[in-house]
C-alpha atoms as a printed R data frame, in Angstrom:
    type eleno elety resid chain resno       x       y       z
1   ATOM     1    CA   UNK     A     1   5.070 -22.329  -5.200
2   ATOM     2    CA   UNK     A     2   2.137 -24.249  -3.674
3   ATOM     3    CA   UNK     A     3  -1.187 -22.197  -2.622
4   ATOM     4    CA   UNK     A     4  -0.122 -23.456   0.850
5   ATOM     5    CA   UNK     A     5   2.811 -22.149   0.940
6   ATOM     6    CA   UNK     A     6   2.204 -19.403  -0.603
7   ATOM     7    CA   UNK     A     7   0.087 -18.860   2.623
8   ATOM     8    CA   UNK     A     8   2.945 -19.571   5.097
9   ATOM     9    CA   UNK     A     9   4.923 -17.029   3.212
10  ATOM    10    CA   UNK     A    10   2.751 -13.907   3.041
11  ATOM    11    CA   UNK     A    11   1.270 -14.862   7.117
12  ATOM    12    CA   UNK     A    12   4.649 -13.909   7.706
13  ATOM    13    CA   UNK     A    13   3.931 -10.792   6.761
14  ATOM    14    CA   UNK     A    14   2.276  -9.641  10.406
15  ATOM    15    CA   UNK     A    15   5.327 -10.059  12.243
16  ATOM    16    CA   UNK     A    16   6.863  -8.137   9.694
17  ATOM    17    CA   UNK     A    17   7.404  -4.274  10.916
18  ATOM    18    CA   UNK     A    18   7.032  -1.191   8.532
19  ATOM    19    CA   UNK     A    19  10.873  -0.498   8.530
20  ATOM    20    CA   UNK     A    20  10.272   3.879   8.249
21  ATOM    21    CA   UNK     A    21   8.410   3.435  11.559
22  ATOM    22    CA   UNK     A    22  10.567   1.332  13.425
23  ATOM    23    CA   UNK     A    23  13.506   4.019  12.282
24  ATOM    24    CA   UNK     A    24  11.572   6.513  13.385
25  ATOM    25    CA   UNK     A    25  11.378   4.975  16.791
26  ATOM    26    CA   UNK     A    26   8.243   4.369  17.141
27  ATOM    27    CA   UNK     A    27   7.025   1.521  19.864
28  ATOM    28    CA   UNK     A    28   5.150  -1.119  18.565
29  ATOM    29    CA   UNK     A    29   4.912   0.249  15.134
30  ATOM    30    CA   UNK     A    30   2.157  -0.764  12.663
31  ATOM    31    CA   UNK     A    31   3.132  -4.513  10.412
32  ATOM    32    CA   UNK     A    32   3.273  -4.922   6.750
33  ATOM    33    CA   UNK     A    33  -0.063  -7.046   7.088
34  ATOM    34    CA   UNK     A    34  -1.518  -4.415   9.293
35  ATOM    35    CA   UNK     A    35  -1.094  -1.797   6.535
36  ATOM    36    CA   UNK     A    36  -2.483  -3.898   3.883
37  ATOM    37    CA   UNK     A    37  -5.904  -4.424   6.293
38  ATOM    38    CA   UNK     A    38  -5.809  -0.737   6.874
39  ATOM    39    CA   UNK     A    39  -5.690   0.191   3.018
40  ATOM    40    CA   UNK     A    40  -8.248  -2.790   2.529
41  ATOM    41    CA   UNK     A    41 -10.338  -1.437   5.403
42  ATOM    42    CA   UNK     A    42 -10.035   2.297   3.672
43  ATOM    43    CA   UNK     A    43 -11.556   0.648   0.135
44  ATOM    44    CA   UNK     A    44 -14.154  -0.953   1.670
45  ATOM    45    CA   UNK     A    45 -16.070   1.930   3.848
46  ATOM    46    CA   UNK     A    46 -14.867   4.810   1.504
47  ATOM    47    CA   UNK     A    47 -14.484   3.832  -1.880
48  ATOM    48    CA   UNK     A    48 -17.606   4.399  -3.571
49  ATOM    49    CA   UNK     A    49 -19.814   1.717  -5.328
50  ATOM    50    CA   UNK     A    50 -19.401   2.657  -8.735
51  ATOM    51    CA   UNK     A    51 -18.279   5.911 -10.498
52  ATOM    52    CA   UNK     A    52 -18.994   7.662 -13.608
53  ATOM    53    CA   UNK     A    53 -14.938   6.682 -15.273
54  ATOM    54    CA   UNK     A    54 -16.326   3.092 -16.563
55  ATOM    55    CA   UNK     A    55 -13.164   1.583 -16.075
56  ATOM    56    CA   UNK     A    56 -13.538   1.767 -12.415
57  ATOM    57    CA   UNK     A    57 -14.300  -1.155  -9.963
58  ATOM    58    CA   UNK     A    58 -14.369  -1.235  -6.596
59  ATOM    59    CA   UNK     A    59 -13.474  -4.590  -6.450
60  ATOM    60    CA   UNK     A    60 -10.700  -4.602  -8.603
61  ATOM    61    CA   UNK     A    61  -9.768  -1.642  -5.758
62  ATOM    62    CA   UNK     A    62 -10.170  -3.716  -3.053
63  ATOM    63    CA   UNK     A    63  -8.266  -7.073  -4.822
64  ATOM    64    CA   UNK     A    64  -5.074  -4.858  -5.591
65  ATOM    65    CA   UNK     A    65  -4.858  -3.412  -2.379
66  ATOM    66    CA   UNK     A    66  -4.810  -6.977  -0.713
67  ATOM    67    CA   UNK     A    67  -1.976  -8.181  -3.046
68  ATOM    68    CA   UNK     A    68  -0.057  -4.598  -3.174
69  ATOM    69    CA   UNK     A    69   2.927  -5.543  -0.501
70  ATOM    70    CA   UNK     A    70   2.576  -8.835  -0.734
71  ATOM    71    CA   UNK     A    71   6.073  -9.066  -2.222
72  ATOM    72    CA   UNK     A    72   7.543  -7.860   1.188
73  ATOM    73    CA   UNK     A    73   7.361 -11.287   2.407
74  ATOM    74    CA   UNK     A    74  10.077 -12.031   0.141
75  ATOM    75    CA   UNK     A    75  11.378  -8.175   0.054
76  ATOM    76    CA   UNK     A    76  11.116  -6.486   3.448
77  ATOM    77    CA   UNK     A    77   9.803  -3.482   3.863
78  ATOM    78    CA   UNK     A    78  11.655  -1.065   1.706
79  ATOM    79    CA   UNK     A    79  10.850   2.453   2.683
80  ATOM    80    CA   UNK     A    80  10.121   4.671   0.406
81  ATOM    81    CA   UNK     A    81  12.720   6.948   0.517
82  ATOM    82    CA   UNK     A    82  14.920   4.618   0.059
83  ATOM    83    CA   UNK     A    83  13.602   3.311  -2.837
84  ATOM    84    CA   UNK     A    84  13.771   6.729  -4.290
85  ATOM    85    CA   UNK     A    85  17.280   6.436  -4.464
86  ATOM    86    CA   UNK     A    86  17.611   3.553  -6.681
87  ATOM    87    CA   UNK     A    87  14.089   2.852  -8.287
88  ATOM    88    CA   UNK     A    88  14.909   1.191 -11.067
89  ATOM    89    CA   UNK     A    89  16.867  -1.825  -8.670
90  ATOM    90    CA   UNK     A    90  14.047  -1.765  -6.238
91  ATOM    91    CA   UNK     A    91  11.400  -1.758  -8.651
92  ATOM    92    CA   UNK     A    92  13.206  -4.890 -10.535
93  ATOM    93    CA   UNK     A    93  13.611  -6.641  -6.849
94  ATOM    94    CA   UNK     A    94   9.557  -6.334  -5.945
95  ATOM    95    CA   UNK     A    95   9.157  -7.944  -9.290
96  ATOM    96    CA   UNK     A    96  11.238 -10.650  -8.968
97  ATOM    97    CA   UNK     A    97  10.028 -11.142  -5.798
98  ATOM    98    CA   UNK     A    98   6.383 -11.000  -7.363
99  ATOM    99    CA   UNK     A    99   7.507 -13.790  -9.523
100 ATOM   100    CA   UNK     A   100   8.630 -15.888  -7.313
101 ATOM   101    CA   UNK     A   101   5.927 -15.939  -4.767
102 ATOM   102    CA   UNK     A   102   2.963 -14.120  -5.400
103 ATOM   103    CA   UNK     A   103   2.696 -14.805  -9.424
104 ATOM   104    CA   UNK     A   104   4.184 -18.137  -9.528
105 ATOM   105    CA   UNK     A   105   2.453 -21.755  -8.898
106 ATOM   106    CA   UNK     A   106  -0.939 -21.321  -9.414
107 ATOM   107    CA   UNK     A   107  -2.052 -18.195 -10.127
108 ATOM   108    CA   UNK     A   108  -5.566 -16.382 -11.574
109 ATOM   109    CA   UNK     A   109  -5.268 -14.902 -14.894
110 ATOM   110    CA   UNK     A   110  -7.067 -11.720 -12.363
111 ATOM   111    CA   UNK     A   111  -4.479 -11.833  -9.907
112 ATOM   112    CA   UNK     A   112  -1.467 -11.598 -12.945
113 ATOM   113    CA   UNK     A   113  -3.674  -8.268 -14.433
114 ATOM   114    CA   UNK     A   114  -4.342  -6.883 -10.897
115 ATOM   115    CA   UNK     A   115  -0.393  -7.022 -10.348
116 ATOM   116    CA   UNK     A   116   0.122  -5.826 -13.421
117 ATOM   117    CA   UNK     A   117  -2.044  -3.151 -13.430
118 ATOM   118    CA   UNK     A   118  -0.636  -2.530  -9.824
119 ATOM   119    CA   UNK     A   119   2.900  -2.768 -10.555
120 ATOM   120    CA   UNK     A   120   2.816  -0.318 -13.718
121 ATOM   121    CA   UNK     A   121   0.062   1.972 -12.166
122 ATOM   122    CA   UNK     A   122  -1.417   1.809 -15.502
123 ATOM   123    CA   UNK     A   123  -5.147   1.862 -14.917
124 ATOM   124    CA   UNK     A   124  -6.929   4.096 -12.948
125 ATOM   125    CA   UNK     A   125  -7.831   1.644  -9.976
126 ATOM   126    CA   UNK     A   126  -4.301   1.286  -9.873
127 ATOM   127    CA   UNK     A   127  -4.031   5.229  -9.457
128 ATOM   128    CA   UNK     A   128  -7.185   4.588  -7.125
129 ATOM   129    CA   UNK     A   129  -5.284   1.767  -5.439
130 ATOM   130    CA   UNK     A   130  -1.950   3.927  -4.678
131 ATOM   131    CA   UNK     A   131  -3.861   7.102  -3.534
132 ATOM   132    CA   UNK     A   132  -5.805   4.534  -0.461
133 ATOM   133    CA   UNK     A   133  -1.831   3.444   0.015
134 ATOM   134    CA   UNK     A   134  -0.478   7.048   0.637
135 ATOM   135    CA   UNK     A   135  -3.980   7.995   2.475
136 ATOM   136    CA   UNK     A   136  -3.137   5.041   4.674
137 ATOM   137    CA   UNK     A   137   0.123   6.131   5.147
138 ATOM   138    CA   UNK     A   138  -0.781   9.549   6.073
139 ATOM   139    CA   UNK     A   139  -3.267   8.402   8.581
140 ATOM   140    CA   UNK     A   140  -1.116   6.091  10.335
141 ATOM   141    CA   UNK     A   141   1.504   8.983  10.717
142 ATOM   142    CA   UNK     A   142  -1.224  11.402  12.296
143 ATOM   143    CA   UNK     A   143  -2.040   8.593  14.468
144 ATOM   144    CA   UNK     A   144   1.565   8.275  15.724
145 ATOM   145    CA   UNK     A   145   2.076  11.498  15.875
146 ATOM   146    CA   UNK     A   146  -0.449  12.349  18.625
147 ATOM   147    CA   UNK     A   147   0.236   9.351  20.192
148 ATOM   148    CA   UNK     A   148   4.104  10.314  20.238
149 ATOM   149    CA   UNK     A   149   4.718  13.637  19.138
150 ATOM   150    CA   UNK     A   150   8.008  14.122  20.070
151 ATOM   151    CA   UNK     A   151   9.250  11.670  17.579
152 ATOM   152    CA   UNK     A   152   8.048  14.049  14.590
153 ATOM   153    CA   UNK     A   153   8.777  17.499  13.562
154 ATOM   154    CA   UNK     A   154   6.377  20.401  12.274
155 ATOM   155    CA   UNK     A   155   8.633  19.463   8.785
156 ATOM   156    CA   UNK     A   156   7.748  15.832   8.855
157 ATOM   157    CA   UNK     A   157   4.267  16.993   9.409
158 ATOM   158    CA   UNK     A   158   4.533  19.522   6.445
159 ATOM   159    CA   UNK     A   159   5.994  16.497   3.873
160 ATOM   160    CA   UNK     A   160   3.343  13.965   5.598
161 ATOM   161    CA   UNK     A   161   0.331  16.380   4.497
162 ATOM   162    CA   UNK     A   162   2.245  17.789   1.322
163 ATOM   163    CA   UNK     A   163   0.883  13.764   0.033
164 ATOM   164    CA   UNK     A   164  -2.442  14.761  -0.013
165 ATOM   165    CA   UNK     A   165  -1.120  17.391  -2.754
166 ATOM   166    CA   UNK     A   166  -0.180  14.375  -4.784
167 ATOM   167    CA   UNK     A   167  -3.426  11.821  -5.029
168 ATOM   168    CA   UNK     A   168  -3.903  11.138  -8.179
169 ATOM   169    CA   UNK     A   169  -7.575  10.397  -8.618
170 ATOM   170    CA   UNK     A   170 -10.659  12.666  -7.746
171 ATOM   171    CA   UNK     A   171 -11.667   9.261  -6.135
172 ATOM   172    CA   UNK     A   172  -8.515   9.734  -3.485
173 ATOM   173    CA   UNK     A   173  -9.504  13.524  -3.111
174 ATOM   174    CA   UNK     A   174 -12.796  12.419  -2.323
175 ATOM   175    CA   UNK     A   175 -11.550   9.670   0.241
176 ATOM   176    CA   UNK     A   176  -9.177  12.377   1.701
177 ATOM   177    CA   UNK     A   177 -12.064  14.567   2.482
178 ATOM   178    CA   UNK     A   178 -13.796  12.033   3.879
179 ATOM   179    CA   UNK     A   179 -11.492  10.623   6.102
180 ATOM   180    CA   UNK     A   180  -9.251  14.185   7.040
C-alpha cells in the first residue's frame, strides 16, 4: 500500500462513528479520528516531559496514540465489549488489518516497534499509551452523559469510573488527577 493511499484509507476514519456510542444512542456521537485527536490532545498537555522510568518518552506516547486505531479503517470500530467475547479472533483481525494497511508499503522501522509495542502492550509507553485511551474514553462518556443523561444509568456510571481503578501506570494516575 502506497503512502497515498494509505492516507485515503485512514481519512476515512472521521466519518467513521465509535460503534458503543452510536448503540448507546447517542446523537452525533464522537468518530474514530476524533478519539485518536482526543487521546493525542490528552498526551500532549498532560503527559509530562520526561519521567524518572528511563524507558519513558513522551514522544513515543504521543506517536502510538496517533497510530493506535488506525486499523479501524480496515476493522470498524469494534467495541470493547465485544471484543471481550472473542479476543483472541479480534485481536488476530486488528493485526491483519495492521498488516495490510498500516504496516505494509512503506513503513518506518519506528512505526513497526511503536505497533508492536502497542499491539502487545509490552513497554511501559504502551501501558502509558492505553491508560490516555481509557482516560479518553472515560471523559468522553462524562461528557455525554451531562449532555444526555437519560441515555446512561448510575451502573454505567459506576463501570465508566470503576476504569480509573484499572490505569496501569502512575503516569495515567497522575493524568487522571489532573484531568478528573
Amino acid at each position: 500500500m502506497t503512502d497515498s493511499e494509505k492516507y485515503k484509507l485512514f481519512s476515512t476514519l472521521a466519518s467513521v462513528p465509535r460503534t458503543g456510542w452510536v448503540q448507546r444512542g447517542v446523537q452525533n456521537p464522537e468518530s474514530v479520528a476524533e478519539h485518536i485527536y482526543g487521546c493525542w490532545l490528552l498526551g500532549t498537555f498532560l503527559l509530562p516531559e520526561t519521567h524518572t522510568e528511563p524507558a519513558y518518552c513522551k514522544q513515543d506516547v504521543l506517536e502510538m496514540l496517533l497510530l493506535h486505531d488506525l486499523p479501524e479503517a480496515v476493522t470498524g470500530d469494534i467495541p470493547r465489549p465485544e471484543k471481550k467475547k472473542n479476543p483472541l479472533y479480534y485481536e488476530q483481525l486488528e493485526q491483519q488489518a495492521a498488516q495490510n494497511s498500516l504496516l505494509s508499503g512503506v513503513c518506518s522501522e519506528k512505526q513497526k516497534r511503536l505497533w508492536q509495542e502497542w499491539s502487545e502492550q509490552s513497554s511501559l509507553n504502551a501501558l502509558v499509551a492505553k491508560d490516555i485511551d481509557d482516560l479518553q474514553a472515560i471523559f468522553t462518556f462524562l461528557k455525554y452523559k451531562e449532555k444526555e443523561p437519560a441515555l446512561f444509568s448510575d451502573k454505567d456510571s459506576a463501570a465508566w469510573l470503576s476504569g480509573l481503578d484499572k490505569l496501569k501506570t502512575d503516569i495515567g494516575r497522575q493524568m487522571a488527577k489532573e484531568l478528573f
